[in-house]
Structure formats: structure tokens, C-alpha cells
PDB file of C-alpha atoms in Angstrom:
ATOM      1  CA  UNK A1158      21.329   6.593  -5.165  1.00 46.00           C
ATOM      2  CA  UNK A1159      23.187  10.196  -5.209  1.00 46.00           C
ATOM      3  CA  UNK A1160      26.232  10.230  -6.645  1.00 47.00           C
ATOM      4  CA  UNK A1161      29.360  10.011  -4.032  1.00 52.00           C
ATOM      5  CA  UNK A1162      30.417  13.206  -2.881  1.00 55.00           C
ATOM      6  CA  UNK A1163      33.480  14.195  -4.176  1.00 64.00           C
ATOM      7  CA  UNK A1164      36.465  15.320  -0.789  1.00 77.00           C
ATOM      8  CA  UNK A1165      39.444  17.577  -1.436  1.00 88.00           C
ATOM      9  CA  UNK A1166      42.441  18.625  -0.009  1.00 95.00           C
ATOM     10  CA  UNK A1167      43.847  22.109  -0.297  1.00 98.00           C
ATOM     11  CA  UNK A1168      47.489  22.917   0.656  1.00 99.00           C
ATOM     12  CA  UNK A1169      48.647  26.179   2.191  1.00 99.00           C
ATOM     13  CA  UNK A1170      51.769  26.525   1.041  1.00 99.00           C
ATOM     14  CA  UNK A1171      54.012  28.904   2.643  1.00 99.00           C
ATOM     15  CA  UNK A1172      56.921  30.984   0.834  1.00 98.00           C
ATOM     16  CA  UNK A1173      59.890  32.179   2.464  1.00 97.00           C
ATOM     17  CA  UNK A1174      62.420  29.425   2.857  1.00 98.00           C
ATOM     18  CA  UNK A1175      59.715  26.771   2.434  1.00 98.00           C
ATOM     19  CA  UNK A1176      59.263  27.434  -1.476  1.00 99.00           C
ATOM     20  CA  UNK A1177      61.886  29.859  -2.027  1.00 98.00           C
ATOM     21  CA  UNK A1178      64.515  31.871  -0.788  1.00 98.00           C
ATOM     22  CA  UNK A1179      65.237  36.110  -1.868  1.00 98.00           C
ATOM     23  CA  UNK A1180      68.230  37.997  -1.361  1.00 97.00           C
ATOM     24  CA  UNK A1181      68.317  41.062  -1.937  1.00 96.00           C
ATOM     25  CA  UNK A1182      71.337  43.243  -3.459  1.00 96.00           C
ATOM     26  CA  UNK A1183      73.392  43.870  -0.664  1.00 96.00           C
ATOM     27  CA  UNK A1184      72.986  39.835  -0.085  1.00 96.00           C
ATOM     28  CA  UNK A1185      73.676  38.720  -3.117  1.00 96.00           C
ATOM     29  CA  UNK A1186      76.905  41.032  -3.828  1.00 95.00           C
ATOM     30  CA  UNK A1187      78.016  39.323  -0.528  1.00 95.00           C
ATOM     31  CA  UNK A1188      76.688  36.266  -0.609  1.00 94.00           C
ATOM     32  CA  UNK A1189      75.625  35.387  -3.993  1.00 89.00           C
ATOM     33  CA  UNK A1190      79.286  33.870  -5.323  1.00 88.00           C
ATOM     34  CA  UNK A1191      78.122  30.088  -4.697  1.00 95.00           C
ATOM     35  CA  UNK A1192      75.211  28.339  -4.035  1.00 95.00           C
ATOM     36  CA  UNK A1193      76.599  26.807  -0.452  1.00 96.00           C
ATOM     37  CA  UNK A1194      77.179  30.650   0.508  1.00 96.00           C
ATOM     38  CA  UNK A1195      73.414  31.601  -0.082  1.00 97.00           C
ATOM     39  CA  UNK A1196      72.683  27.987   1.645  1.00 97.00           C
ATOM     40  CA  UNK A1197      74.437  29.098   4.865  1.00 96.00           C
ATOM     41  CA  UNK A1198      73.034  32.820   4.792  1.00 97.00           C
ATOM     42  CA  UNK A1199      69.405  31.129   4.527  1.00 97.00           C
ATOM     43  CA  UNK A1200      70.344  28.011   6.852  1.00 97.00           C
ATOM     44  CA  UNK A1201      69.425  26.043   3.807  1.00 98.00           C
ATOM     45  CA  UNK A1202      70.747  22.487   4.503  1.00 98.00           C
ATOM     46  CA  UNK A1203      73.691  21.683   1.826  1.00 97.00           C
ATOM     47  CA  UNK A1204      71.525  18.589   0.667  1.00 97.00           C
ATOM     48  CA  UNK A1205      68.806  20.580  -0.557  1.00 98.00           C
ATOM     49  CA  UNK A1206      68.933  22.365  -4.541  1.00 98.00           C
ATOM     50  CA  UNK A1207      68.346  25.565  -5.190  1.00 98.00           C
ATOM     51  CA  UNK A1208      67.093  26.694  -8.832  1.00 98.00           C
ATOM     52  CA  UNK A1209      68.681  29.553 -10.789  1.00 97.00           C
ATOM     53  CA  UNK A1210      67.588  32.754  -9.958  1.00 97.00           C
ATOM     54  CA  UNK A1211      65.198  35.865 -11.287  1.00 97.00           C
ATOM     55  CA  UNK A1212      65.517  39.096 -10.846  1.00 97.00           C
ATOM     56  CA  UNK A1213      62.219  40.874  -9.533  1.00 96.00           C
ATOM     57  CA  UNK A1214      62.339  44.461  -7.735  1.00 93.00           C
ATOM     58  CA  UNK A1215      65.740  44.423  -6.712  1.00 94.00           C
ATOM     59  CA  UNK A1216      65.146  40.671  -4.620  1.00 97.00           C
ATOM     60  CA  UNK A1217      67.136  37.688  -6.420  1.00 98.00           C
ATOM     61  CA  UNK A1218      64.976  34.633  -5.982  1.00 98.00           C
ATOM     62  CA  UNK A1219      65.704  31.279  -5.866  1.00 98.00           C
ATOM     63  CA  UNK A1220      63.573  27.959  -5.774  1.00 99.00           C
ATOM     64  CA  UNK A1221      64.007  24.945  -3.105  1.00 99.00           C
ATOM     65  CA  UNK A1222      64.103  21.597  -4.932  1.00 99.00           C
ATOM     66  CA  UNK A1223      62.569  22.714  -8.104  1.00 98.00           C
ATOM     67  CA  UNK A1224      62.183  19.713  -9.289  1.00 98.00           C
ATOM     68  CA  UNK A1225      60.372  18.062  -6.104  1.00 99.00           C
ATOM     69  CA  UNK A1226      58.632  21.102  -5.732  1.00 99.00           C
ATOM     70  CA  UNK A1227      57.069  20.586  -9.482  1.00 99.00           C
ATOM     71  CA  UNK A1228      56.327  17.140  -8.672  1.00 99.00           C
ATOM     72  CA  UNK A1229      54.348  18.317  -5.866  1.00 99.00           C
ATOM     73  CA  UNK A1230      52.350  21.066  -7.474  1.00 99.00           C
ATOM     74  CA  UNK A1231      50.807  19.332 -10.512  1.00 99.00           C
ATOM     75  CA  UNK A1232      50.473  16.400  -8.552  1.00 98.00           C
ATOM     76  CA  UNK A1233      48.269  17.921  -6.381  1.00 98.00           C
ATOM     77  CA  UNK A1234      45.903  19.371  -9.494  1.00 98.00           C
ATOM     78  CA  UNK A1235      46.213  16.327 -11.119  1.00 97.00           C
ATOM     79  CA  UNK A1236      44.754  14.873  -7.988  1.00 96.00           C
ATOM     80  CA  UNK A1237      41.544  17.832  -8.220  1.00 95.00           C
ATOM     81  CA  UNK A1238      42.915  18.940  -5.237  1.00 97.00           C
ATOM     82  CA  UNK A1239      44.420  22.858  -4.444  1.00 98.00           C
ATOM     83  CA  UNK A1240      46.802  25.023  -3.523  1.00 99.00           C
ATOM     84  CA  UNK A1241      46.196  28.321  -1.244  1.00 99.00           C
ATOM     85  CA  UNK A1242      49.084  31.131  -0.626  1.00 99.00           C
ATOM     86  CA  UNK A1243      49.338  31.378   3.001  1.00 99.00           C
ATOM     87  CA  UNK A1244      52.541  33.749   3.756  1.00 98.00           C
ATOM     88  CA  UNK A1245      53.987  35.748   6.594  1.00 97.00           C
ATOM     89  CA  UNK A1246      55.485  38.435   4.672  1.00 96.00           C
ATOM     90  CA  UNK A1247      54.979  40.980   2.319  1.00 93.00           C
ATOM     91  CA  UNK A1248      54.768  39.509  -0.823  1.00 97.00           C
ATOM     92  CA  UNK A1249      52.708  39.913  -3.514  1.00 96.00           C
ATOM     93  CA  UNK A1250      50.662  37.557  -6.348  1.00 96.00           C
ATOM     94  CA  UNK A1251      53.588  38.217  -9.427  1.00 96.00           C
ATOM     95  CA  UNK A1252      56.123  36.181  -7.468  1.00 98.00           C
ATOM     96  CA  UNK A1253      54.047  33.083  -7.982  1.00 98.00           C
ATOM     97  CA  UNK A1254      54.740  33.583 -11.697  1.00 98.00           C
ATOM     98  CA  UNK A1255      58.319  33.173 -10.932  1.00 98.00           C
ATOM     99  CA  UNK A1256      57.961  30.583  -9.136  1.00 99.00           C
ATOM    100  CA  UNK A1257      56.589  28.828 -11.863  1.00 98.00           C
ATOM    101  CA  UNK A1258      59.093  29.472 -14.107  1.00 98.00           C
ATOM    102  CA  UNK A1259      61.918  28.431 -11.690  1.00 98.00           C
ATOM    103  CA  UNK A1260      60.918  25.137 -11.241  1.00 97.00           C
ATOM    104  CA  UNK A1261      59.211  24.768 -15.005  1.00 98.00           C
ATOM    105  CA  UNK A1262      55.783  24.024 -14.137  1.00 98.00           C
ATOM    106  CA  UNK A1263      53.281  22.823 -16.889  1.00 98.00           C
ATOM    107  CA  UNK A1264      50.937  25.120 -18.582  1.00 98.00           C
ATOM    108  CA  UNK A1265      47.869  23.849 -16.930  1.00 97.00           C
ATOM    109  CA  UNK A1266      49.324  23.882 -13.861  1.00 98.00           C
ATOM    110  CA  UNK A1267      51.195  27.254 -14.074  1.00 98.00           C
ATOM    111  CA  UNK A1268      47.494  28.564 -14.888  1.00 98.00           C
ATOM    112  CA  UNK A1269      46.171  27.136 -11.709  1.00 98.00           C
ATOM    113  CA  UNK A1270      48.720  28.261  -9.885  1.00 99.00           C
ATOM    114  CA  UNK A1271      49.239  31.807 -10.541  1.00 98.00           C
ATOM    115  CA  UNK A1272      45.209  31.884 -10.227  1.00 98.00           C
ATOM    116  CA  UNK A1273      45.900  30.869  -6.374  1.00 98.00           C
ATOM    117  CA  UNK A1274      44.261  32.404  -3.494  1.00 98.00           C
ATOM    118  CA  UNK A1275      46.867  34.494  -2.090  1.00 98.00           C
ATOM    119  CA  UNK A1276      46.730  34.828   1.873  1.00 98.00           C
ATOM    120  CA  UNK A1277      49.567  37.719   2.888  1.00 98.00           C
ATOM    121  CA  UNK A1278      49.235  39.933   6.076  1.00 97.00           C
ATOM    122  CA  UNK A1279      48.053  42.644   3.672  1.00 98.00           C
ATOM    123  CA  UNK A1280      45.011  40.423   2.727  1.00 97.00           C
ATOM    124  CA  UNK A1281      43.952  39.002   6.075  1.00 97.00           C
ATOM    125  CA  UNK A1282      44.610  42.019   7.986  1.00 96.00           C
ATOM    126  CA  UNK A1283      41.987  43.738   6.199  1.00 96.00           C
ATOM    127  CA  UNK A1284      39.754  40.610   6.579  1.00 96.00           C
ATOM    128  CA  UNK A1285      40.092  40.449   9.746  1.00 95.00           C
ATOM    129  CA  UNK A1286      40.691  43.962  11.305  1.00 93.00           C
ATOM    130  CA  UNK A1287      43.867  42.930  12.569  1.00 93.00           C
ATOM    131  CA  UNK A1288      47.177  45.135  11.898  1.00 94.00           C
ATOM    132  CA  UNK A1289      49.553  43.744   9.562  1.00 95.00           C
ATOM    133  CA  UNK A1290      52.497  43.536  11.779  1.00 94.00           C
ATOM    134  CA  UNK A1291      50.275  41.334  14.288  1.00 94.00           C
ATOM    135  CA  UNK A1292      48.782  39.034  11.065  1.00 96.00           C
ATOM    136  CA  UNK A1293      51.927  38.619  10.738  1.00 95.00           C
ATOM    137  CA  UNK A1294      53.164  37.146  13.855  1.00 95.00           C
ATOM    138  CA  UNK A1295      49.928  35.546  14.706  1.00 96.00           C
ATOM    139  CA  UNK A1296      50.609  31.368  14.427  1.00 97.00           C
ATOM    140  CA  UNK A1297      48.469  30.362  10.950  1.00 98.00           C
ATOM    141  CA  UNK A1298      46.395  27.745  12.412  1.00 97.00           C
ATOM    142  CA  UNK A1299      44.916  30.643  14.768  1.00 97.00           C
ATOM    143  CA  UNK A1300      44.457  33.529  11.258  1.00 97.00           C
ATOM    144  CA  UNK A1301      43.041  30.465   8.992  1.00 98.00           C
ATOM    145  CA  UNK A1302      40.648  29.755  11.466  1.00 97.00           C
ATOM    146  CA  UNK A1303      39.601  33.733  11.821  1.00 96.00           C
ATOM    147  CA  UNK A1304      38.961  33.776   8.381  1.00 97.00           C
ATOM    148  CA  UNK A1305      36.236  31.099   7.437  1.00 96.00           C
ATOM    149  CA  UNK A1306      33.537  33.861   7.364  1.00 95.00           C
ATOM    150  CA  UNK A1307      34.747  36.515   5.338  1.00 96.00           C
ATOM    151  CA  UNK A1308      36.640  34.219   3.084  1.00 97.00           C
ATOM    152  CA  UNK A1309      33.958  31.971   1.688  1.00 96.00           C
ATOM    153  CA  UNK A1310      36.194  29.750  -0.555  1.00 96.00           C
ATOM    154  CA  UNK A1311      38.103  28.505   2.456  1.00 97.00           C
ATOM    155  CA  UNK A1312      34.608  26.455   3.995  1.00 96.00           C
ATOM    156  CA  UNK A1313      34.122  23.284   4.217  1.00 94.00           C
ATOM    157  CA  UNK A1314      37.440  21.319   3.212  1.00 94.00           C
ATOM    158  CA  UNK A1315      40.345  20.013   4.501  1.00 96.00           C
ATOM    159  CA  UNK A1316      43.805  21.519   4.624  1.00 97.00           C
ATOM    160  CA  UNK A1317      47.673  20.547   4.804  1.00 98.00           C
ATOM    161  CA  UNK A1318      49.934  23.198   5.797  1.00 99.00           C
ATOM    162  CA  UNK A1319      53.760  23.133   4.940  1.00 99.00           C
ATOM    163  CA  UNK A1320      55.804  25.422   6.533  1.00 99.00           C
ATOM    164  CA  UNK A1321      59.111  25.284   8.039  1.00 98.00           C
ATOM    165  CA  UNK A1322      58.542  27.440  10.949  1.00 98.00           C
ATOM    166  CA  UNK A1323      58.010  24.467  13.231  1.00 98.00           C
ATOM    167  CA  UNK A1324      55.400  26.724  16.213  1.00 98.00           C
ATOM    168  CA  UNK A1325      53.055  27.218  13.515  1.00 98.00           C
ATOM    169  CA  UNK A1326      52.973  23.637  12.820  1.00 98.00           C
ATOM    170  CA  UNK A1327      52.872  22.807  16.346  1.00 97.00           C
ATOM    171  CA  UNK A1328      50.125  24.622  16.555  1.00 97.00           C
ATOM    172  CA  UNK A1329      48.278  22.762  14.322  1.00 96.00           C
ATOM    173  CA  UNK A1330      46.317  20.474  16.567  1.00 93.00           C
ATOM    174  CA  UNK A1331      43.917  23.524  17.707  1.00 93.00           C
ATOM    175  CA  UNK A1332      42.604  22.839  14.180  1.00 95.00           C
ATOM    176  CA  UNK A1333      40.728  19.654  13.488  1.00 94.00           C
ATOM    177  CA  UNK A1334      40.883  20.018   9.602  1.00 96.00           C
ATOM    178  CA  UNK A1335      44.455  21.052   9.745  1.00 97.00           C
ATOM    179  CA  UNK A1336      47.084  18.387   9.344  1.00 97.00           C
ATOM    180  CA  UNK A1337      51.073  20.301   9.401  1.00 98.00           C
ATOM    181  CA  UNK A1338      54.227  19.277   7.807  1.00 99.00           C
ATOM    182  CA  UNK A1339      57.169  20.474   8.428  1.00 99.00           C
ATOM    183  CA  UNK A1340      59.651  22.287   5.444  1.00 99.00           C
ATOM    184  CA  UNK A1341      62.886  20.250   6.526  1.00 98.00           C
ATOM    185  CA  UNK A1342      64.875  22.504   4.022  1.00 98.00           C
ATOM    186  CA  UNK A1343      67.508  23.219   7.035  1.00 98.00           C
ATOM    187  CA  UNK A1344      68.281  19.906   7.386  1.00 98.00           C
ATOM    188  CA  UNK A1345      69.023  17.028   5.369  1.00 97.00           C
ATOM    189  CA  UNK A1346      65.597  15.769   4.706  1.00 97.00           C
ATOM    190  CA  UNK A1347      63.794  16.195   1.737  1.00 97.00           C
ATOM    191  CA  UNK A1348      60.596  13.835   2.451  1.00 98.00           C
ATOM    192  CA  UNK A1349      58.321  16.404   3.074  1.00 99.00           C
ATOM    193  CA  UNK A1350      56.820  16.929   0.131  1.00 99.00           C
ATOM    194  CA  UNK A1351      55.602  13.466  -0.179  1.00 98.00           C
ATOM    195  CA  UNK A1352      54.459  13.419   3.227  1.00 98.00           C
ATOM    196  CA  UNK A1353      52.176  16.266   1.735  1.00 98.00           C
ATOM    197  CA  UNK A1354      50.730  14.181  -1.029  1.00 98.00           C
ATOM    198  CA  UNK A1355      50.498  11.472   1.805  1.00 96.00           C
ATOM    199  CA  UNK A1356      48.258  13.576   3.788  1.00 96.00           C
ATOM    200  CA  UNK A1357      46.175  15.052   1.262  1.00 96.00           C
ATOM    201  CA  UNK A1358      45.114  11.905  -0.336  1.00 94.00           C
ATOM    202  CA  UNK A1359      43.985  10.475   2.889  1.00 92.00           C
ATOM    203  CA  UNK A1360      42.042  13.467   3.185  1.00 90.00           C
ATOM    204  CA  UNK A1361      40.042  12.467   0.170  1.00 88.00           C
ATOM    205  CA  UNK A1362      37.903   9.843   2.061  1.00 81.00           C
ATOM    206  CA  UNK A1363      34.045  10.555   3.092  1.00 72.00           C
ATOM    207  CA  UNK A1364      35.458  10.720   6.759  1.00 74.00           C
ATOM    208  CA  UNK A1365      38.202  13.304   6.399  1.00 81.00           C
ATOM    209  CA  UNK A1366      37.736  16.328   8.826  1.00 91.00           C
ATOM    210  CA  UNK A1367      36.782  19.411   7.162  1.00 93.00           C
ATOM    211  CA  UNK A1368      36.553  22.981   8.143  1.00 94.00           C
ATOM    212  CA  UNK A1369      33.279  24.840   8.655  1.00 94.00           C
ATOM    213  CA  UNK A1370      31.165  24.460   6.227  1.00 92.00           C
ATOM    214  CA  UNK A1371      29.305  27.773   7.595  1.00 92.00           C
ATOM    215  CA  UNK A1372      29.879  31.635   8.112  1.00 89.00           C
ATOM    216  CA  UNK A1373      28.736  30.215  11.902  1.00 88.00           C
ATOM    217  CA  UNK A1374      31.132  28.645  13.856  1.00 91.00           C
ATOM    218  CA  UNK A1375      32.801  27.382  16.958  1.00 88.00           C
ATOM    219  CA  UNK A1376      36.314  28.976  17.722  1.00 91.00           C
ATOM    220  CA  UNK A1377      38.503  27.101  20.349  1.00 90.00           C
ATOM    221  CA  UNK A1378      39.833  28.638  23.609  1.00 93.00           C
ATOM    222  CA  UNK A1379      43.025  29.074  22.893  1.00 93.00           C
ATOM    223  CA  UNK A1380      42.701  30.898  19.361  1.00 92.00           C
ATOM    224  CA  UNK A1381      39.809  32.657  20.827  1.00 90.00           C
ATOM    225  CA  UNK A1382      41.801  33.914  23.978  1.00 93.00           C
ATOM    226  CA  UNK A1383      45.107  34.751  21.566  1.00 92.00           C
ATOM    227  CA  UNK A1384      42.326  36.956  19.045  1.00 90.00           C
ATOM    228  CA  UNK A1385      40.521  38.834  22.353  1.00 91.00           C
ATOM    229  CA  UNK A1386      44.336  39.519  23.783  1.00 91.00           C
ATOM    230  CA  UNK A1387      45.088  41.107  20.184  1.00 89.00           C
ATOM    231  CA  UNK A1388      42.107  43.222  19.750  1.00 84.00           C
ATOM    232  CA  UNK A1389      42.856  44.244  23.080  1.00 89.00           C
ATOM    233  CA  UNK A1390      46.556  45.162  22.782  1.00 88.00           C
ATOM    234  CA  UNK A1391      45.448  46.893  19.124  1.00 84.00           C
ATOM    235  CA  UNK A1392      43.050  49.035  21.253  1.00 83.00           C
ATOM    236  CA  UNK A1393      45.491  50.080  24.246  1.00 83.00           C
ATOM    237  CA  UNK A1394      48.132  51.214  21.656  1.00 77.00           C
ATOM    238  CA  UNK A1395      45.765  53.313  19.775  1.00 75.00           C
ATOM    239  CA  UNK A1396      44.590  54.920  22.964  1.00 72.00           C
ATOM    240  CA  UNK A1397      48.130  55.611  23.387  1.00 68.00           C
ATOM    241  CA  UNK A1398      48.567  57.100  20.567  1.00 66.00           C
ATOM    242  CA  UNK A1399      45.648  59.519  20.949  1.00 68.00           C
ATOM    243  CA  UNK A1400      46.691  60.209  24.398  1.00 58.00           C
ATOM    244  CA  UNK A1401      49.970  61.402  22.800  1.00 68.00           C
ATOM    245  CA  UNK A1402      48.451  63.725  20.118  1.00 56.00           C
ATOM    246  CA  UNK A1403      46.381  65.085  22.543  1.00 60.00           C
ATOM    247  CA  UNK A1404      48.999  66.261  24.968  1.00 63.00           C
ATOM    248  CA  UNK A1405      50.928  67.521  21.558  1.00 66.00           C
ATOM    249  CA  UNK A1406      47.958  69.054  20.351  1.00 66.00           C
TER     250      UNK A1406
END
């Protein structure tokens, strides 16, 4: 008989106040006194921890629950499952590098994880033709699906998504390979990050739902309709722009 195909999981971990939080200087001279002040600026619930903090191009950044948050990560390589990038703002590959250090992550797993596909509106929006400041509004489940064909390594497997913006988890069930979990880090619930390990190790059965496995695929209604409206919109506001150089001209 062939040997037993071998499922994965891959998480799409988002940053900003899921993972960590950055202040930048004017913040932190303001804010930066205690950790309960930076909790309230970030409406980080008092339960949660934050790490100690490094100093990267003028943003002070802290790690959420280091130490859950290491848990999480190795366990999820130690599992031959992986972890994707998948942020709404503007950062860029060397933060993952402190976020390994401010939570202490293993060698091997620090490797992995600074080797992560990194999925920022800078990326996709040339992926996908889209401009940035729409990638970045546009709900996740709706930009992963958009990028299947010109982003090879994202076929055929199954995905958790942790995020605490709760619409793009809600949003989750246009995606029948995406399961959501919420980032509870404004309020005082830390289970999430089990529930994550939960999730992906269900995924590992022959059965789990998987995304397509080609370049040719079917895109539902709704993110279809929300990726027509935007090329649209994109279209009408460079026609207004011409029509305003023109009449300059």
C-alpha cells in the first residue's frame, strides 16, 4: 500500500495586539511608566503579560504572554506543522527576530520562524494588484483566498487564523479551510492559544478541509463581489485623478 499521506496545519498569525504591541516615542514618554499604563493605551486586558521591550526604529515593542506565546510556536513545529505572517500593517520581516527574542524562542524554532512567509499589505498588494491601503482593510479570509495562485506555497492545506480583530474572524466561514480564533488579549481570557493547537491538530486527519490544491479555483460570491467592487472603486479614483491632471494640465 502507499504510505499515508501526511496533513498539516499552518497558522496565520497576526501581529499588532495579537502577538505584540509598539509604541512609539511620543507613547512611550507618556505612557511607558508602567506596564498597566501601556495595557490601557493598547486595551490590553490587565490579566494578560507583556514581555520587556526592544527598541527597533524608534517603535518600543512589547510581547503578549511570552511565555504562552513560546509554547505555542514550537509547539506547532514540533507538531510539522507552520506558521505564515499574515498582518494588516506595515511591518516588515526583522520584527519577527524580535519577537523571538522577547519571548526566548529555541534555536530551531527561532530559525523557522524568522524564515516565515511574511504576508503584509506591501506583499499582497503587489500580488494581487490591489492598493495597499485597500489590502489593508480588506477582511483576511477574502485576501488569503485571492492569493492561492500567485502564492504557490499557500495550496493545498489547511489554515487557523488568530487575530483579535473579531470581523475578520467572523468572516471566516466564507472559507472552508479556514478555521478563526479569536486574540482575547482585551479581555481576561488567555485560552486562545490552546484553542489554536486544538484546531490545528484536528486538522491533521485525512478528512481535514484544505485549500486549493490548484492555480484554478472556485471563489465564493461574497469575496468575489467585495474583489469586483474594489477593482472597481481602484479604477473610478484613478480616472479621477486623471480627470484632475488633465483640467490642471
Amino acid at each position: 500500500m502507499p504510505p499515508k499521506k501526511s496533513y498539516k496545519s499552518t497558522l496565520l498569525l497576526d501581529l499588532d495586539e495579537t502577538t505584540f504591541i509598539a509604541l512609539d516615542e511620543l507613547e512611550f514618554k507618556k505612557h511607558g511608566n508602567t506596564y498597566e499604563s501601556i495595557k490601557m493605551l493598547k486595551r490590553i486586558h490587565s490579566r494578560h503579560t507583556l514581555s520587556n521591550y526592544i527598541v527597533n526604529s524608534g517603535y518600543y515593542f512589547f510581547v503578549i504572554n511570552p511565555d504562552k506565546l513560546k509554547t505555542m510556536i514550537e509547539s506547532i513545529y514540533d507538531a510539522g506543522d507552520d506558521i505564515v505572517i499574515f498582518t494588516s500593517g506595515l511591518w516588515l520581516r526583522p520584527v519577527l527576530s524580535i519577537i523571538s527574542q522577547l519571548c526566548n524562542l529555541s534555536e530551531r524554532a527561532s530559525y523557522r520562524f524568522n524564515q516565515s512567509l511574511f504576508l503584509n499589505p506591501q506583499h499582497d498588494s503587489e500580488k494581487l494588484g490591489i492598493q495597499q491601503k485597500n489590502i489593508a482593510t480588506l477582511l483576511k479570509p477574502y485576501r488569503l483566498h485571492g492569493l492561492f495562485r500567485p502564492v504557490p506555497e499557500l495550496r493545498d492545506t489547511h489554515f487557523v487564523l488568530l487575530d483579535n480583530d473579531r470581523n475578520h474572524i467572523a468572516s471566516c466561514g466564507s472559507c472552508f479551510y479556514l478555521d478563526g480564533v479569536i486574540a482575547t488579549t482585551d479581555e481576561d481570557d488567555m485560552s486562545f492559544y490552546e484553542k489554536v493547537l486544538e484546531k490545528m491538530e484536528l486538522a491533521h486527519n485525512e478528512g481535514a478541509r484544505r485549500s486549493p490544491s490548484s492555480p484554478c479555483y472556485y471563489y465564493p460570491e461574497v469575496i468575489l463581489k467585495t474583489m469586483i467592487q474594489l477593482g472597481i472603486q481602484e479604477m473610478e479614483e484613478e480616472k479621477a485623478k486623471m480627470d484632475i491632471y488633465f483640467q490642471q494640465s
